[in-house]
Coordinates of C-alpha atoms in Angstrom, one line a residue:
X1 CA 94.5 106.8 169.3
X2 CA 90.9 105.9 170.5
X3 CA 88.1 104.7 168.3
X4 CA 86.0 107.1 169.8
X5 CA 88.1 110.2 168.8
X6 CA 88.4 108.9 165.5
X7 CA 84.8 108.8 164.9
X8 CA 83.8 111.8 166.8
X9 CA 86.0 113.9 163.9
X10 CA 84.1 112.3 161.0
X11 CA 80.4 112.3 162.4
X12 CA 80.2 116.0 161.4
X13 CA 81.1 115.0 157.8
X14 CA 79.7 112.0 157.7
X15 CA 76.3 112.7 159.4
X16 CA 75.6 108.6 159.9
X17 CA 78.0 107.2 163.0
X18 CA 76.6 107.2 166.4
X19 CA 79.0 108.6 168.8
X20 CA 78.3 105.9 171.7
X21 CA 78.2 102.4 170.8
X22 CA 80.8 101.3 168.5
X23 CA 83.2 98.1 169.0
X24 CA 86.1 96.9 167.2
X25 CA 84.8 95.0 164.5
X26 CA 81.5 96.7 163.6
X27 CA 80.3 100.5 162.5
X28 CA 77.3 101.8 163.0
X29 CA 74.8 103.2 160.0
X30 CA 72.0 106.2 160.8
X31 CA 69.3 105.5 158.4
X32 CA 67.5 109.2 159.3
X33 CA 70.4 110.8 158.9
X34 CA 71.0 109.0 155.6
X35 CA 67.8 110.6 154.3
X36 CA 68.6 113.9 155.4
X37 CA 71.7 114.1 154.0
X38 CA 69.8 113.5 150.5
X39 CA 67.0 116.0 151.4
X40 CA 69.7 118.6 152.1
X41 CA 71.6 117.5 149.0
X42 CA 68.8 118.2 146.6
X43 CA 67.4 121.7 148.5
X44 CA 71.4 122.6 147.7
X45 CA 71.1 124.9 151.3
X46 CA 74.9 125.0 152.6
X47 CA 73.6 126.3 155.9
X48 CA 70.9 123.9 156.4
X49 CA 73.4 121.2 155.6
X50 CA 76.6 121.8 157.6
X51 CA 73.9 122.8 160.5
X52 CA 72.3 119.3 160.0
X53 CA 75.6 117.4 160.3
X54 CA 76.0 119.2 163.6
X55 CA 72.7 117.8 165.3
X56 CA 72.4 114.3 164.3
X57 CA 70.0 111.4 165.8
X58 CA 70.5 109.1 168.0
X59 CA 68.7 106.1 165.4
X60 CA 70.9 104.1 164.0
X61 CA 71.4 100.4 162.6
X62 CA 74.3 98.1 162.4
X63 CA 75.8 98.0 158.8
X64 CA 79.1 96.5 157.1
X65 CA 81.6 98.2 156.4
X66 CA 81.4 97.6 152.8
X67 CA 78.1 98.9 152.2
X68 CA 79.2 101.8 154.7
X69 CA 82.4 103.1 152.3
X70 CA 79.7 102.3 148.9
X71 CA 77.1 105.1 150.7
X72 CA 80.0 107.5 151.3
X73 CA 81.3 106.9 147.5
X74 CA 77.6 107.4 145.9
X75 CA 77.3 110.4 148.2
X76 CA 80.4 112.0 147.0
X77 CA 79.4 111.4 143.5
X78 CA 76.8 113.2 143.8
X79 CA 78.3 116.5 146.0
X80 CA 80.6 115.7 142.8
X81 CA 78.4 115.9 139.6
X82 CA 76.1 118.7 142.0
X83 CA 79.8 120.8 142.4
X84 CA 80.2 120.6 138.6
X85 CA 76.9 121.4 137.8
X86 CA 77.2 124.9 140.2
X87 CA 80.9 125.3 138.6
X88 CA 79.6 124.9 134.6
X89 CA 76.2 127.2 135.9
X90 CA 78.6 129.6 137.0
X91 CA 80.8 129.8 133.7
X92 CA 77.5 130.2 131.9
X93 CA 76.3 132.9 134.3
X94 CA 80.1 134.7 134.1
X95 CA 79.8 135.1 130.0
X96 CA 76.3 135.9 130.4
X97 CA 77.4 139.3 132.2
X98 CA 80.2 139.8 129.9
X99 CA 77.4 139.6 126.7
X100 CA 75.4 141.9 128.8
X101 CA 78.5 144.2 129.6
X102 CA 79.1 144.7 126.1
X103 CA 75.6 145.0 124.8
X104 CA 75.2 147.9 127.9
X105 CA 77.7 149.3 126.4
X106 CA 76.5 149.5 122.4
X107 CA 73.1 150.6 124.0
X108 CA 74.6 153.7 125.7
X109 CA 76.6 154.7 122.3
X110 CA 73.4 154.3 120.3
X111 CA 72.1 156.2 122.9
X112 CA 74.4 158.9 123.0
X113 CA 74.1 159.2 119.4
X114 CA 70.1 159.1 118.3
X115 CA 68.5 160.5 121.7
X116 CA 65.9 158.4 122.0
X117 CA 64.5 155.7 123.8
X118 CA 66.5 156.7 127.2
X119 CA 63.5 155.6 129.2
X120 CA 63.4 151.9 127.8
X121 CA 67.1 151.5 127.9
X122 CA 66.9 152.7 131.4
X123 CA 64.5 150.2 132.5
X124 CA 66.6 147.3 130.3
X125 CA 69.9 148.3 132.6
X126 CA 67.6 147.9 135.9
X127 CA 66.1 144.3 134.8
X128 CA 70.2 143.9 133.9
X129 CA 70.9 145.1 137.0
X130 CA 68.8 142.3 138.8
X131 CA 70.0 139.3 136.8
X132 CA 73.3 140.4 138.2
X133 CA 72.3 140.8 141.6
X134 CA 70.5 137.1 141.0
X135 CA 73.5 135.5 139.7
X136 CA 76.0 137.2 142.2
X137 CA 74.0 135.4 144.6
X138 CA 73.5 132.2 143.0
X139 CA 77.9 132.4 142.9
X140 CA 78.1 132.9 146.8
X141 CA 75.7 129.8 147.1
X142 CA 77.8 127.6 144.7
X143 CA 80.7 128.9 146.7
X144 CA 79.1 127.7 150.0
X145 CA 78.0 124.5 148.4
X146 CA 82.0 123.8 147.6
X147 CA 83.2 124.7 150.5
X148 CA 81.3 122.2 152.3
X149 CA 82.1 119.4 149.6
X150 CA 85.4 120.2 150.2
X151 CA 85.7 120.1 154.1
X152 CA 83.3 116.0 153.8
X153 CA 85.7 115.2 151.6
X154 CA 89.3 116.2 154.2
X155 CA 87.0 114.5 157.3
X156 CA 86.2 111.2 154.8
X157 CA 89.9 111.0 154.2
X158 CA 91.0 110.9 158.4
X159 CA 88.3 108.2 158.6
X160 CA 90.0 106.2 155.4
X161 CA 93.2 106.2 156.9
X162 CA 92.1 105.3 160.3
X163 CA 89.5 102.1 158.9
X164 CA 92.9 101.4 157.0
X165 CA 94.6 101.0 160.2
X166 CA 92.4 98.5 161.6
X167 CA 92.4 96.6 158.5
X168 CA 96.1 96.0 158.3
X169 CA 95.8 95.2 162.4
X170 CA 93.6 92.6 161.8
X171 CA 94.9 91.2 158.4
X172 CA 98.1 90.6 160.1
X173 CA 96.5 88.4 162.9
X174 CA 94.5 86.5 160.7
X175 CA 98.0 85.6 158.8
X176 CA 99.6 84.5 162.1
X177 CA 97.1 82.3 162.9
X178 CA 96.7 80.9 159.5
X179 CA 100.4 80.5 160.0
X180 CA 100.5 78.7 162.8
X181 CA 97.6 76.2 161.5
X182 CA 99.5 75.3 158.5
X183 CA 102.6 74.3 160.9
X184 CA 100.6 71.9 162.6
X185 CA 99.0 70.3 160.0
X186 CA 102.4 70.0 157.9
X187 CA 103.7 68.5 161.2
X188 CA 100.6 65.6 161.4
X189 CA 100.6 64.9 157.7
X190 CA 104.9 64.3 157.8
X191 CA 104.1 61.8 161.0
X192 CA 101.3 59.8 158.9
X193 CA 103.7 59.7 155.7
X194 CA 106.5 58.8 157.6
X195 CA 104.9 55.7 158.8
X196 CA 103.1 54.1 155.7
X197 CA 106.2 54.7 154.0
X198 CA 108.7 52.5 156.2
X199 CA 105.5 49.7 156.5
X200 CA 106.0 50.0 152.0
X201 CA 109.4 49.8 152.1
X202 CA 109.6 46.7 154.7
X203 CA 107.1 44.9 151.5
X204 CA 109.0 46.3 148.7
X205 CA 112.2 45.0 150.0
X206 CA 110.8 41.6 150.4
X207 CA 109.5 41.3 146.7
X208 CA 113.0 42.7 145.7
X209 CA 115.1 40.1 147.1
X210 CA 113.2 37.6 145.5
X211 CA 113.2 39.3 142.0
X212 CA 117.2 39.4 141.9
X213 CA 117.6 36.1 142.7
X214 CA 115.6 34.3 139.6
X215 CA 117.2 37.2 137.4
X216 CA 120.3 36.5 138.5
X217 CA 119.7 33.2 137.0
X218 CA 118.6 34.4 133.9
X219 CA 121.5 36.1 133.6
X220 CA 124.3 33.7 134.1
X221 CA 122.2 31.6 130.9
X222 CA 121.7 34.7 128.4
X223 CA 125.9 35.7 129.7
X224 CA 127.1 32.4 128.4
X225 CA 124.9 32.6 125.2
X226 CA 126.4 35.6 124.1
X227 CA 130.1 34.8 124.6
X228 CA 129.5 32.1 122.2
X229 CA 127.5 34.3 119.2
X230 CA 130.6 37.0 119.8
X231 CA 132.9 34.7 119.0
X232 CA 131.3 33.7 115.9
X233 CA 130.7 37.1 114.5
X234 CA 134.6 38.4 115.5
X235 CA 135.5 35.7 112.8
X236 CA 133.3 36.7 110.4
X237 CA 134.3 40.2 110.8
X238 CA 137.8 39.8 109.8
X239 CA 137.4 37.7 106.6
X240 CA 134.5 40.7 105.4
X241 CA 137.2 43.4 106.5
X242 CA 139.6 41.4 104.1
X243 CA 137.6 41.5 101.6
X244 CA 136.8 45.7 102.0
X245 CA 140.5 46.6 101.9
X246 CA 140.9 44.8 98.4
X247 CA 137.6 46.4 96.9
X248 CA 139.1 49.4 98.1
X249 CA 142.0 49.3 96.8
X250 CA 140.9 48.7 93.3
X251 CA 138.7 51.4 93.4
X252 CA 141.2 54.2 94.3
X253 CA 143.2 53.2 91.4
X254 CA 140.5 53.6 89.2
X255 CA 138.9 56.8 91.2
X256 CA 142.8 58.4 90.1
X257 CA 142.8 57.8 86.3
X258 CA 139.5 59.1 85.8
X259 CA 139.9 62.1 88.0
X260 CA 143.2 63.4 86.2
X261 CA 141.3 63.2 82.7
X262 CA 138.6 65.0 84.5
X263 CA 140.9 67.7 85.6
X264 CA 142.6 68.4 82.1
X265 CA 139.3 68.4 80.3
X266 CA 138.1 70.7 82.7
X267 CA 141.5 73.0 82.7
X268 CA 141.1 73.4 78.8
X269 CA 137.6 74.2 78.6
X270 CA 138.2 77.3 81.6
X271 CA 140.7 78.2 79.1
X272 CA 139.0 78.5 76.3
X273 CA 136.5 80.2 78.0
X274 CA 138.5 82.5 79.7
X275 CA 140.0 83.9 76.7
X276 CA 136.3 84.1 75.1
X277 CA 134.8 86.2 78.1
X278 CA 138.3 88.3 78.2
X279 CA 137.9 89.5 74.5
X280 CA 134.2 90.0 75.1
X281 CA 134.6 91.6 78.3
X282 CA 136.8 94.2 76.5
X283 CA 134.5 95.0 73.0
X284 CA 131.6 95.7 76.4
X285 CA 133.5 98.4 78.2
X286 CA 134.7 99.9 75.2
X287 CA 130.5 100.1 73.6
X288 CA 129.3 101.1 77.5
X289 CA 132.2 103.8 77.8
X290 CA 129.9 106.8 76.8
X291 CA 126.8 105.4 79.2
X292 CA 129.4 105.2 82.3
X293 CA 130.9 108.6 81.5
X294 CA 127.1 110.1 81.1
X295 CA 126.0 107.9 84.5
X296 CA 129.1 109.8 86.1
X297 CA 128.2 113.0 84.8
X298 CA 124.1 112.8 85.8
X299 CA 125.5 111.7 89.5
X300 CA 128.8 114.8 89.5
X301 CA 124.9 117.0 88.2
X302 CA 122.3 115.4 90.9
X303 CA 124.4 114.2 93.6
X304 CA 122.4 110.8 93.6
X305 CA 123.8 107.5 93.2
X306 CA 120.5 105.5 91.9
X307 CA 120.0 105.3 88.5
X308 CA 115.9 104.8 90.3
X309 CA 116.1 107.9 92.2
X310 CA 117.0 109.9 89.3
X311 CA 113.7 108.8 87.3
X312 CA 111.6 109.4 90.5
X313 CA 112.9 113.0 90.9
X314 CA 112.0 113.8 86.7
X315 CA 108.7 111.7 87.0
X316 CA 107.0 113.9 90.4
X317 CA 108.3 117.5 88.9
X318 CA 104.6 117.6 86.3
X319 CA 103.1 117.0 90.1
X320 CA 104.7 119.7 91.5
X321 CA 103.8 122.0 88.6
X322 CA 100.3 121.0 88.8
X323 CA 100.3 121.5 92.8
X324 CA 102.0 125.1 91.9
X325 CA 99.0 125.9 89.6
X326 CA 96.2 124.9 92.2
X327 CA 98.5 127.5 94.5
X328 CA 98.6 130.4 92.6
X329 CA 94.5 129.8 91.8
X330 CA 93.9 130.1 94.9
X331 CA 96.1 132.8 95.7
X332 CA 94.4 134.9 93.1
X333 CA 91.2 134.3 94.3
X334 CA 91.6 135.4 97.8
X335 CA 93.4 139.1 96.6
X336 CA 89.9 139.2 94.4
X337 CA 87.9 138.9 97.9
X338 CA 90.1 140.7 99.6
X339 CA 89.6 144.1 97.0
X340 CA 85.6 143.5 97.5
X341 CA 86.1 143.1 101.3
X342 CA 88.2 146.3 100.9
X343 CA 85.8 148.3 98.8
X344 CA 83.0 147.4 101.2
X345 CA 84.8 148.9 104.3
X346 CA 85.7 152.0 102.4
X347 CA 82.2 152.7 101.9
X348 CA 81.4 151.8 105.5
X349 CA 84.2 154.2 106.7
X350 CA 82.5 156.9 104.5
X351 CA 79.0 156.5 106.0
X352 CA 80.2 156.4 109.3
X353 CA 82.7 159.7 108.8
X354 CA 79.4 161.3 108.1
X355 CA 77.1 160.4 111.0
X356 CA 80.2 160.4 113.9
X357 CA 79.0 163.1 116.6
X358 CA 81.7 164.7 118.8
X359 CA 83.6 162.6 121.2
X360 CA 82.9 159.3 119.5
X361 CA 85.2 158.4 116.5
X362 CA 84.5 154.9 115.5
X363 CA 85.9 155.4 112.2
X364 CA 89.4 154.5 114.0
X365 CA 88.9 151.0 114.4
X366 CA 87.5 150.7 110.6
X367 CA 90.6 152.3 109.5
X368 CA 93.0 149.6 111.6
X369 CA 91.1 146.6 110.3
X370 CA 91.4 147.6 106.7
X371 CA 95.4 149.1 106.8
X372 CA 95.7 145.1 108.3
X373 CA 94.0 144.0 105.3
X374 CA 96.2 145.8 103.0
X375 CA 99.1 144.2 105.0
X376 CA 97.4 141.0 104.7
X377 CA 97.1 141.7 100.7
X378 CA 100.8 142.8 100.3
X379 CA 101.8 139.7 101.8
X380 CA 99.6 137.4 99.5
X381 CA 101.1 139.5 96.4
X382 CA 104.8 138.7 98.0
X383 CA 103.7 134.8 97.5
X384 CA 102.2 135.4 94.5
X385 CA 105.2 137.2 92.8
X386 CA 107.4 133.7 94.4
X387 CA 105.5 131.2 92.6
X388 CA 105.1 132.8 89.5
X389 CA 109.5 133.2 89.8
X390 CA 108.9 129.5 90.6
X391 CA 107.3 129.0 87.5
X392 CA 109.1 130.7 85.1
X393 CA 112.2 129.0 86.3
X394 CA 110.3 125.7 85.6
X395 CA 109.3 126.7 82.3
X396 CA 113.5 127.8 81.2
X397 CA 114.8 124.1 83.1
X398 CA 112.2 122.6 80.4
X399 CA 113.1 124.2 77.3
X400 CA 116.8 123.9 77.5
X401 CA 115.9 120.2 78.3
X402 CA 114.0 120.2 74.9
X403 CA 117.3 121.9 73.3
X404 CA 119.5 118.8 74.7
X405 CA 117.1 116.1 73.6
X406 CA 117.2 117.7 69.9
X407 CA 113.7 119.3 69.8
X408 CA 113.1 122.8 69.3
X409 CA 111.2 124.5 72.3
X410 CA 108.0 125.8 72.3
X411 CA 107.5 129.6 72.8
X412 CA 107.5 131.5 76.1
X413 CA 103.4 131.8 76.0
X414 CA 103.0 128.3 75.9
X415 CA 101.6 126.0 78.9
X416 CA 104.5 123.9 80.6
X417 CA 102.2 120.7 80.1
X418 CA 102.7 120.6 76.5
X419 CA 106.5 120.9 77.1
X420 CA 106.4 118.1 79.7
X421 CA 104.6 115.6 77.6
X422 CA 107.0 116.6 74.5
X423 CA 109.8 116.0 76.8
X424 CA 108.2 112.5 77.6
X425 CA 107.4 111.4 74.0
X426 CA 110.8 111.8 73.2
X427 CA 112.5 110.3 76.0
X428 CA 110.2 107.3 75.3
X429 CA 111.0 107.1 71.4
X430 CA 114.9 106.7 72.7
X431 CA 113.9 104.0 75.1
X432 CA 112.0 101.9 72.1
X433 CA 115.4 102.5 70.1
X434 CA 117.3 101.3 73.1
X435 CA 115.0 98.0 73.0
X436 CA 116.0 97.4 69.3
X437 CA 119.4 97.7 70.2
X438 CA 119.2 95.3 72.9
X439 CA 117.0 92.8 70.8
X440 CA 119.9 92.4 68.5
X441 CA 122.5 91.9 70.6
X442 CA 121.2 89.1 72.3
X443 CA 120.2 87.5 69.0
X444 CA 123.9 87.8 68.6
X445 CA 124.8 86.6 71.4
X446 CA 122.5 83.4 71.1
X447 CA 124.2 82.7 67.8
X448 CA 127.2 83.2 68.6
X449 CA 127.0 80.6 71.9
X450 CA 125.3 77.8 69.2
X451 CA 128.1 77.8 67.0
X452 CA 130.4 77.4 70.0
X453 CA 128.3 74.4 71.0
X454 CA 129.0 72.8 67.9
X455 CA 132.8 73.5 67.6
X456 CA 133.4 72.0 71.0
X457 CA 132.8 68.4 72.5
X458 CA 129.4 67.2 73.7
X459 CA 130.9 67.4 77.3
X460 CA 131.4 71.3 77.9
X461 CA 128.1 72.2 76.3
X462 CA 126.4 72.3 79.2
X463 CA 129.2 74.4 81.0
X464 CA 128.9 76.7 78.0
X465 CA 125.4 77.3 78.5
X466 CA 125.9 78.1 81.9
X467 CA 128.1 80.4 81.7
X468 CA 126.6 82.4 78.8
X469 CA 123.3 82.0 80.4
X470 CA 124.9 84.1 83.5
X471 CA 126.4 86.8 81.3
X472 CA 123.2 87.4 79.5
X473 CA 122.0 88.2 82.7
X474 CA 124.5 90.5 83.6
X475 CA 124.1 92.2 80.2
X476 CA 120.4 92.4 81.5
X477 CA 121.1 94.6 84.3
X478 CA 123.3 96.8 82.2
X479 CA 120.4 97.4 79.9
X480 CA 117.8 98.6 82.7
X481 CA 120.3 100.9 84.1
X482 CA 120.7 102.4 80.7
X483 CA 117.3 102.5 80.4
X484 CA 116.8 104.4 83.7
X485 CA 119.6 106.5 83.3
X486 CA 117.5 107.9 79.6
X487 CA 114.6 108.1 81.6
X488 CA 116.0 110.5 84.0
X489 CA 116.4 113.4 81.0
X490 CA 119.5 114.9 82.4
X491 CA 121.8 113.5 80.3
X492 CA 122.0 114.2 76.5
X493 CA 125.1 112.3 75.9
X494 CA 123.6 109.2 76.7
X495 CA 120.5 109.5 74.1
X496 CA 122.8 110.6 71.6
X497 CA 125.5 107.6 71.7
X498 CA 122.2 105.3 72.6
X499 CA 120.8 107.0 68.9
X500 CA 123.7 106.2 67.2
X501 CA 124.7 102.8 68.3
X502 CA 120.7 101.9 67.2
X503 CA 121.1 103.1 64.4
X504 CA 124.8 101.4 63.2
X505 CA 123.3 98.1 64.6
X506 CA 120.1 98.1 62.5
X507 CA 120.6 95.4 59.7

C-alpha cells in the first residue's frame, strides 16, 4: 500500500498532513491547521469543523514523529473531556425535563382544582416549552459533536496501524545491520586474541620448564626426609597401641561391675515406685469418677468436646441478652413512630376526602401508602412477639439453672440480670471450694514425697522428685479441667461431689 493513500485517508481527521511531499522517514506538521483545529474545538461547531478538515492549507513544517502522535493524543483529550462534558450536560438537561414534566403536571391539577391563575401557568408552560426546544437543540449539537469524535478517532486508528508498519520495517533493518557489525567485530577481536595468546604461551612455557626442574630437586631431598621420620613414628605407634589395648582392657572390667550394681539399684527403685504410682493411680480414678461421668454428661448435653468451649458458650449468653434488649428497644420505638406517622396520614386522608373534585381521587394513593404501613407494622409486631418468646425462654433456662446449683429462683417479674449474676456468684463460691480442695491435696502430696525421701537411700531421691514433680503436674491439669467444667453451669453433679469432697477434706 502507498504512503500517499495512507495519508490521504487520515488528512480529513487529522487536519495537519500535507498531501504532496512526504518521504519515508519524515511526516509533515500544518501549524495553521493546528490552530484551527483548536479554534473549532472551543466554538464546539460540528459543521464548521468536519468542513474545516475538508479544506486544509497548503503551510506546513517538518515535525517528528513523536511530537506528531503527542498533538494527536492532547487533541483527543480534549474532544475527550469536551465529549463528556456534552454527555454529563446532557444528563443534567434530561432530569431537568423530567422535574419540569412532573411539576407541569402538579400545576395543571392545582389548576384544575382552584381556577385560578390559568394565565400565569400558561405563560410558565411557554417559557417551559422553550427551555425544551433550547435543550433539544443543544442534544442534536452534542450529538454532532460525537459523531465527529468518533469518526477522528476510527481515521487516527488506520494511521496507527500503518506508522506501526513502518516501524517494525525499519526496526528489523536496523537489527540486521547491527547484526552483521557484531559478526565482524567478534571475528577481528578472536584474530587479535588468538595471536597474543600463542606469543604468552611460547614465554609461559619457557619459565615452566625451568621451574620443574629446580623443584624436582627439592623434591627428591624433602622425599628422602620423610621416609626416614615415617619410619620413626611407625615404631612409636605400635608400642603406644600396646599400651591402649591394656588400659582398655582394665577399664571394661571395671565399666561391667559398676554397671550391673547400677542396673539392680535402678530395677528396685522402678519397683518401688511402680507399685507407689499404681496404688495412687487407683485412689485418683476412684475420687475423679463423678467429674468424668459429669464431663461425659455436659458433652452427651452440649455436643462439645472442650472443657474451654463450654465456659465460652455460658460466659457470651449475658451478651446476647443484653443485645436482645437493645433489639426489642428499638423495635418498640419504631411501632411508636409508626402509630404517629399513621395518625398523621389519617388526618391527611380526611382533609383531602373533603376537598377532592370529580375526576381526581388522590385519596387512593394516601390509602396504599398507609395499608403498606400497617403491613410494615404487623411485621415489626411479628419480631417483636419472637424476641420476647426469645426471652422468656431465656429467663426458664436460668431459673432451672438456679434450681440445679441449689438456690431458689427469683420470681417471673424479675430482670434476667439479677439471675445471671446470682448464677455467677455461685458458680464462683464452688470454684473457691474447689481451690481449698486442691490446696490440701498437694500439701499431702508434698508430705507424703518427704517422708519417702527419708525412708529411701540418698541415691533415688532425686529420681523421686522427678517423678512426683511430673505427677503434680498432671494433677494440675486435672484440676483446671475441673475447674472449667464448674464454670460451664451445666452440670450439677459436678458442684455437688466438688461440695462434698471440700467439705470431708477440710481439717
Amino acid at each position: 500500500m502507498d504512503n500517499s493513500g495512507i495519508f490521504d485517508l487520515t488528512a480529513p481527521a487529522t487536519a495537519r498532513w500535507k498531501k504532496e511531499a512526504i518521504s519515508a522517514n519524515n511526516t509533515s506538521f500544518n501549524l495553521a491547521n493546528h490552530r484551527r483545529i483548536r479554534q473549532m474545538v472551543s466554538t464546539q461547531d460540528a459543521s464548521r469543523f468536519l468542513n474545516s478538515t475538508i479544506t486544509q492549507g497548503d503551510e506546513t513544517q517538518k515535525v517528528s514523529k513523536i511530537e506528531e502522535l503527542k498533538e494527536v493524543s492532547t487533541q483527543l483529550g480534549i474532544l475527550r473531556k469536551r465529549h463528556d462534558k456534552n454527555r454529563a450536560n446532557n444528563e443534567i438537561y434530561d432530569n431537568t425535563l423530567e422535574k419540569l414534566k412532573k411539576e407541569l403536571e402538579q400545576i395543571q391539577k392545582m389548576e384544575t382544582r382552584t381556577g385560578l391563575k390559568l394565565d400565569t401557568m400558561k405563560e410558565e408552560a411557554k417559557e417551559m416549552e422553550e427551555q425544551l426546544y433550547d435543550i433539544k437543540k443543544k442534544q442534536e449539537d452534542a450529538e454532532m459533536t460525537r459523531k465527529a469524535y468518533e469518526h477522528i478517532i476510527e481515521r487516527m486508528k488506520m494511521t496507527k496501524i500503518n506508522l506501526e508498519k513502518r516501524n517494525l520495517g525499519l526496526n528489523k533493518s536496523i537489527r540486521r545491520g547491527q547484526q552483521t557489525l557484531n559478526e565482524e567485530l567478534d571475528k577481528q577481536r578472536r584474530t587479535r586474541e588468538a595471536k597474543i595468546q600463542t606469543k604468552e604461551a611460547l614465554k609461559n612455557l619457557e619459565i615452566y620448564t625451568n621451574r620443574e626442574k629446580t623443584e624436582i630437586q627439592e623434591r627428591l631431598e624433602i622425599i628422602e626426609k620423610d621416609v626416614k621420620q615415617k619410619q620413626e613414628t611407625s615404631r612409636k605407634r605400635d608400642e603406644r597401641f600396646h599400651r591402649q589395648l591394656e588400659i582398655a582392657e582394665a577399664a571394661a572390667n571395671e565399666d561391667r561391675n559398676m554397671r550391673a550394681l547400677q542396673m539392680r539399684e535402678g530395677l528396685l527403685c522402678h519397683r518401688v515406685w511402680f507399685i507407689y504410682l499404681q496404688k495412687k493411680l487407683k485412689c485418683e480414678m476412684d475420687r475423679s469418677s463423678s467429674i468424668e461421668e459429669a464431663f461425659q454428661q455436659v458433652r452427651s448435653v452440649t455436643g462439645l468436646n472442650d472443657a474451654q468451649e463450654m465456659v465460652e458458650r455460658y460466659l457470651t449468653r449475658e451478651q446476647t441478652y443484653g443485645d436482645l434488649m437493645e433489639t426489642i428497644n428499638e423495635s418498640k420505638q419504631k411501632i411508636l413512630d409508626y402509630i404517629e406517622k399513621n395518625n398523621e396520614m389519617l388526618e391527611k386522608i380526611n382533609s383531602l376526602e373533603m376537598t377532592k373534585l370529580e375526576g381526581n381521587n388522590p385519596a387512593k394513593k394516601l390509602s396504599e401508602e398507609a395499608a403498606k404501613q400497617f403491613t410494615d407494622i404487623e411485621i415489626e409486631k411479628d419480631k417483636l412477639r419472637r424476641i420476647r418468646s426469645v426471652y422468656e425462654n431465656i429467663k426458664i433456662w436460668s431459673g432451672k439453672n438456679l434450681k440445679k446449683l441449689g438456690k431458689e429462683p427469683l420470681s417471673f417479674d424479675s430482670k434476667l440480670i439479677d439471675c445471671v449474676f446470682l448464677m455467677k456468684n455461685t458458680v464462683s463460691q464452688t470454684l473457691k471450694m474447689i481451690k481449698e480442695n486442691n490446696q490440701t491435696i498437694t500439701n499431702s502430696k508434698v508430705v507424703y514425697s518427704r517422708q519417702l525421701s527419708d525412708l529411701l537411700p540418698e541415691k533415688n531421691a532425686a529420681r523421686i522428685r522427678l517423678f512426683s514433680g511430673d505427677y503434680n503436674n498432671t494433677d494440675g491439669d486435672e484440676v483446671r479441667l475441673m475447674q472449667s467444667l464448674a464454670q460451664y453451669n451445666e452440670t450439677p453433679d459436678i458442684i455437688g461431689r466438688s461440695q462434698k469432697s471440700a467439705l470431708a477434706n477440710k481439717p
